[in-house]
Short mmCIF file of C-alpha atoms in Angstrom, two decimals:
data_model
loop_
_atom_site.label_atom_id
_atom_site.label_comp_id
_atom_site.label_asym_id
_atom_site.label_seq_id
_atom_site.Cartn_x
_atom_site.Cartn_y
_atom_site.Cartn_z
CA UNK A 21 -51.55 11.71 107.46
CA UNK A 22 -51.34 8.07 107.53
CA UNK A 23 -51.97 5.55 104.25
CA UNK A 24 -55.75 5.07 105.23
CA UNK A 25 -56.50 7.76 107.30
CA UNK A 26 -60.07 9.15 107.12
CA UNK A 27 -61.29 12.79 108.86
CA UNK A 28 -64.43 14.48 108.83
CA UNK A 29 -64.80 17.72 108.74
CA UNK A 30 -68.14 18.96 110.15
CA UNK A 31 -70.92 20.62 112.12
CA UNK A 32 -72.86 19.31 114.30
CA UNK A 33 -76.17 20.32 113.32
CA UNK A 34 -75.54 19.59 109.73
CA UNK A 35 -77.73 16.65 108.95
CA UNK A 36 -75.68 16.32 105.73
CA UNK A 37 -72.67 15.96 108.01
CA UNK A 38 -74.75 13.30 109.90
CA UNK A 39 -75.25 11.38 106.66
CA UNK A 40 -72.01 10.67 106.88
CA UNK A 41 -71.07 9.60 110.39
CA UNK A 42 -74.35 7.15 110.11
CA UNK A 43 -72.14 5.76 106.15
CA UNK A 44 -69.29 5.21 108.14
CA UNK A 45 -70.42 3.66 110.79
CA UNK A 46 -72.74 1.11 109.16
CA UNK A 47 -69.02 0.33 107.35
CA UNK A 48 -66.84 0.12 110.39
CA UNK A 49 -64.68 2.40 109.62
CA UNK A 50 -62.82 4.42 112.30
CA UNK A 51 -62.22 8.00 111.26
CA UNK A 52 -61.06 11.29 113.01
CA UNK A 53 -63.45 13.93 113.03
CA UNK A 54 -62.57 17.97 112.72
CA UNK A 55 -65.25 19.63 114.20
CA UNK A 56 -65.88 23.27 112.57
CA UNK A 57 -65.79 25.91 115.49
CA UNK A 58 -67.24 28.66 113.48
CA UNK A 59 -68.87 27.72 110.07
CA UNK A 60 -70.61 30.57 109.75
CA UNK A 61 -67.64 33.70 110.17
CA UNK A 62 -64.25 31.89 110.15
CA UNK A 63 -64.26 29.07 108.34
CA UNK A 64 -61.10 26.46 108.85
CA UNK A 65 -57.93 27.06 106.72
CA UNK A 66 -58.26 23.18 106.18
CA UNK A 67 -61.90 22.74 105.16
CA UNK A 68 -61.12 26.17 103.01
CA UNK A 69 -58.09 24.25 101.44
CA UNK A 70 -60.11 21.23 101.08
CA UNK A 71 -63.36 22.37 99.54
CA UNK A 72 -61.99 25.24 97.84
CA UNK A 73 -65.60 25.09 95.24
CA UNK A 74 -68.50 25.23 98.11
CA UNK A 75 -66.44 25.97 101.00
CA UNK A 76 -68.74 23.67 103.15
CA UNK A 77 -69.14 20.55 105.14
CA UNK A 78 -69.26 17.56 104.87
CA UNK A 79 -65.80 16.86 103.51
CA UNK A 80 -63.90 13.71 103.64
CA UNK A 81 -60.12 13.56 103.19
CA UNK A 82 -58.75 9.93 102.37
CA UNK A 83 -55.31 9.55 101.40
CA UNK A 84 -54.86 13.05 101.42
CA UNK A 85 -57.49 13.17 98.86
CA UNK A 86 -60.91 15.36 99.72
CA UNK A 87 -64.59 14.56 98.87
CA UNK A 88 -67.26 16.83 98.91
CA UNK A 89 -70.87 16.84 99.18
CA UNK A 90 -72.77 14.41 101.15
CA UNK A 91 -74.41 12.24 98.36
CA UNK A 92 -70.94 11.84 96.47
CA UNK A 93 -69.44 11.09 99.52
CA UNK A 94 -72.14 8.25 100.35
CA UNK A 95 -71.14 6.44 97.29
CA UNK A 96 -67.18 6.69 97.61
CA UNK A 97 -67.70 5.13 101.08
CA UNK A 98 -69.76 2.45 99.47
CA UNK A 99 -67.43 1.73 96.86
CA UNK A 100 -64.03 1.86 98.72
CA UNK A 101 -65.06 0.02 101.91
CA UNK A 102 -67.29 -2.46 99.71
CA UNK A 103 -67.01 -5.56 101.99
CA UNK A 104 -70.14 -6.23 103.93
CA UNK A 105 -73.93 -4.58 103.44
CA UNK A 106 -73.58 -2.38 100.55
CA UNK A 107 -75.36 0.98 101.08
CA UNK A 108 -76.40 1.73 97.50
CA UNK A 109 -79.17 -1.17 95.75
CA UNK A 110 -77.07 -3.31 93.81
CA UNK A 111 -79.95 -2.97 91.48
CA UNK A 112 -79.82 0.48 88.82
CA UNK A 113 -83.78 0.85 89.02
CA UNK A 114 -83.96 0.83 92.76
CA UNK A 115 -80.16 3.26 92.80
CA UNK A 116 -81.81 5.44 90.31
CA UNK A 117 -85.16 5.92 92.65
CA UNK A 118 -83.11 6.49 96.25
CA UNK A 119 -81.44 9.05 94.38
CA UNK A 120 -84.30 10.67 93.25
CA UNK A 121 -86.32 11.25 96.17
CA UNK A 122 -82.94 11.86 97.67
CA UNK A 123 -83.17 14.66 95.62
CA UNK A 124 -86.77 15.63 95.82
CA UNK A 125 -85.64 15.64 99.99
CA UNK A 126 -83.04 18.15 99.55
CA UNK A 127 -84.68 20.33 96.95
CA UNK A 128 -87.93 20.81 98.69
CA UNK A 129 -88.58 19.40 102.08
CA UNK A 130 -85.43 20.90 103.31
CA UNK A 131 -85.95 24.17 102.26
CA UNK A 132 -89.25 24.36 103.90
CA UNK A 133 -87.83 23.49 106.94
CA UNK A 134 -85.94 25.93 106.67
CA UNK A 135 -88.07 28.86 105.65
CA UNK A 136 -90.50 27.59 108.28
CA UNK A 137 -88.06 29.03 110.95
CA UNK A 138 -87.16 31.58 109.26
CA UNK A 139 -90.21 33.28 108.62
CA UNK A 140 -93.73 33.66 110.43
CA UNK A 141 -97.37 34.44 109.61
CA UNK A 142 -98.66 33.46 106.34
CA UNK A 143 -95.27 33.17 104.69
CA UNK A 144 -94.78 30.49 107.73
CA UNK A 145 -98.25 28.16 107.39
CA UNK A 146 -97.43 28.23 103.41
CA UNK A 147 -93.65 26.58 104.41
CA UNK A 148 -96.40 23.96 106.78
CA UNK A 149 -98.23 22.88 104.37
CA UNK A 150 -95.67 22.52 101.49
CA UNK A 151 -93.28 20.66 104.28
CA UNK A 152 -96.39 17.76 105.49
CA UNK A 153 -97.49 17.91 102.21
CA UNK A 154 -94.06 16.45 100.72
CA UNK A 155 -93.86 14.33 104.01
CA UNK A 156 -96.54 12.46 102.95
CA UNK A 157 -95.46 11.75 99.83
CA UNK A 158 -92.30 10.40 101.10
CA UNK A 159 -94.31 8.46 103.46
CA UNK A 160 -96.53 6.84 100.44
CA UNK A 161 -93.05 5.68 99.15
CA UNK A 162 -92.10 4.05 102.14
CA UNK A 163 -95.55 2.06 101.99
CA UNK A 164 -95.28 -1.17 104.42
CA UNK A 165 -91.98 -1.32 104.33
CA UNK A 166 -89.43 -1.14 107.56
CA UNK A 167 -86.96 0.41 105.06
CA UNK A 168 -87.65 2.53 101.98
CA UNK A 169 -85.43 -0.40 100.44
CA UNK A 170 -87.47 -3.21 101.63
CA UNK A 171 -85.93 -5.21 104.59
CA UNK A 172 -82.55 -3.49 104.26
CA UNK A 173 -81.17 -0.11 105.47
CA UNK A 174 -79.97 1.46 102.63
CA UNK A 175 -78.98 5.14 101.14
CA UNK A 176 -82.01 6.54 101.51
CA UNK A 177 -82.80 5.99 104.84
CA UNK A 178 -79.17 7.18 106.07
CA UNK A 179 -79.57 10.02 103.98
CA UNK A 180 -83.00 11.10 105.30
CA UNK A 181 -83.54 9.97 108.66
CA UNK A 182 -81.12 12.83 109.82
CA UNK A 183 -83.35 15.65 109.26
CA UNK A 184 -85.61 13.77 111.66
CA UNK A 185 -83.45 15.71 114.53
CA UNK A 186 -85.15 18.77 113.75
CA UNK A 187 -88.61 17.79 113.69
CA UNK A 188 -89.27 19.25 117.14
CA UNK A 189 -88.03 22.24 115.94
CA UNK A 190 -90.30 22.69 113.27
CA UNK A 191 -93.02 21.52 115.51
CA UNK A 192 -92.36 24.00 118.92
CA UNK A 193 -92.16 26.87 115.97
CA UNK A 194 -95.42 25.95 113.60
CA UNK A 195 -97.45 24.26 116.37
CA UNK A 196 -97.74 20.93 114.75
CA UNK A 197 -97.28 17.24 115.07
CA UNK A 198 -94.97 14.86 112.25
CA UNK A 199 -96.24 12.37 114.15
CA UNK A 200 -99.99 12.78 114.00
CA UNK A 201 -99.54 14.00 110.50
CA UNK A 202 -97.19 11.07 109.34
CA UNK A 203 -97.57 8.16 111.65
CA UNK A 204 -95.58 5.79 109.81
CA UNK A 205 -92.93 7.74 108.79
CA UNK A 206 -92.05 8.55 112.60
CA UNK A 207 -92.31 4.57 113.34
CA UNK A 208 -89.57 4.28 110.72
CA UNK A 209 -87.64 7.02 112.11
CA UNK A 210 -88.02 5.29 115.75
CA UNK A 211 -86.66 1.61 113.67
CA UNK A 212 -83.99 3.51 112.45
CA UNK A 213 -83.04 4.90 115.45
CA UNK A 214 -82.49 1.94 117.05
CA UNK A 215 -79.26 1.37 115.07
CA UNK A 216 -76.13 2.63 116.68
CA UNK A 217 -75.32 3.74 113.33
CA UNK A 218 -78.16 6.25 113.66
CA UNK A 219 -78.43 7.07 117.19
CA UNK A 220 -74.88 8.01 117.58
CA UNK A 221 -74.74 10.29 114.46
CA UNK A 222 -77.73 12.36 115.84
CA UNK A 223 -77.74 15.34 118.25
CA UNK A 224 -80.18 15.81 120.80
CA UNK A 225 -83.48 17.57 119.16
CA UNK A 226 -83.62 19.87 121.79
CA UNK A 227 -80.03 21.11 121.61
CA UNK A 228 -80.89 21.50 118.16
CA UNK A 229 -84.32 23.73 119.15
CA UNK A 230 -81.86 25.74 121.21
CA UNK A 231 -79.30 26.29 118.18
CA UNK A 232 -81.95 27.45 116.07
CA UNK A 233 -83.31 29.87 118.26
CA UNK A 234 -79.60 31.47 118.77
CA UNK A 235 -79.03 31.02 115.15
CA UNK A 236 -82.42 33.41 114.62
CA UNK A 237 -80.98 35.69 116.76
CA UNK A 238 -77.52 36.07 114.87
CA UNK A 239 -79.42 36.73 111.38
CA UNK A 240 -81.53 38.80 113.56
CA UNK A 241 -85.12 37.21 113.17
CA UNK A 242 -87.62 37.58 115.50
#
């Protein structure tokens, strides 16, 4: 491996894995990317060697040296390619409040995504609720703003506006609209979508609907 060399390793439907791409592409900087053929029952030698702890993606390997988990990642790439737009506030009040709703994000909202396609009936609508419920309160944070750090794209878009790829999903399986039931939060995912950044990173929703429904099938959920 070369000096500087950067790789990926990843999956494409990870949004977490998405962060990423959308970090180092905002940063210019050109990286190879390992694509995991089977994450689920044979897991690479190298991302096994790499991420010996979680044993999952994202993982960056710089210098020979690996990083793991998405968030920490976000901040090496901020701090080692530091020359241009920084990703993280320069300010610790505004650092300290991306990373907690960062947090709120991947503690709640994305586990009712995921239990609303993984279950159905009751258990399902319960997963609804909790999921527009905490949409909306991500969507009082974001106020006015075109970014939820003002005028500038910062961590917490890149690390939310990924998730934003499975929206249809949840939608086709719990019959409802993120869009009726969060206007403004879908005209900031269409802003940040116009960045190459963003629309690059992010798979087509409906490949995504399709993945689900084949990933239902493997666990064997109807």
């Amino acid at each position: 491996m070369d000096e500087d060399e950067v790789v990926l390793l990843g999956f494409w439907t990870s949004p977490y894995v998405m962060r990423v791409k959308i970090a180092l592409a905002e940063k210019g900087v050109h990286y190879y990317y390992m694509e995991e053929g089977d994450l689920f029952k044979n897991k690479s030698t190298l991302l096994l060697k790499m991420n010996p702890v979680f044993k999952k993606v994202p993982v960056i390997i710089h210098n020979d040296k690996s990083i793991c988990e998405s968030l920490i990642i976000l901040q090496y790439i901020d701090d080692v390619w530091n020359d241009g737009a920084p990703i993280l506030s320069e300010d610790p009040y505004q650092r300290a409040k991306a990373r907690f709703w960062i947090d709120f994000f991947d503690k709640k909202i994305a586990d009712c995504g995921r239990r609303m396609w993984a279950s159905k009936g009751a258990d399902q609508e319960a997963a609804k609720k909790e999921f527009i419920e905490s949409l909306k309160l991500l969507e009082g944070e974001l106020g006015e703003k075109p970014y939820f750090g003002g005028d500038r794209f910062g961590l917490l878009d890149i690390a939310l506006v990924p998730f934003s790829c499975r929206f249809y999903t949840y939608e086709t399986l719990c019959n409802f609209s993120v869009e009726k039931e969060c206007p403004k939060l879908i005209e900031w995912v269409k802003r940040c979508s116009l960045r190459e950044s963003v629309s690059k990173s992010l798979p087509d929703q409906y490949k995504v609907y399709d993945f689900v429904l084949e990933f239902k099938k493997m666990l064997g959920i109807n």
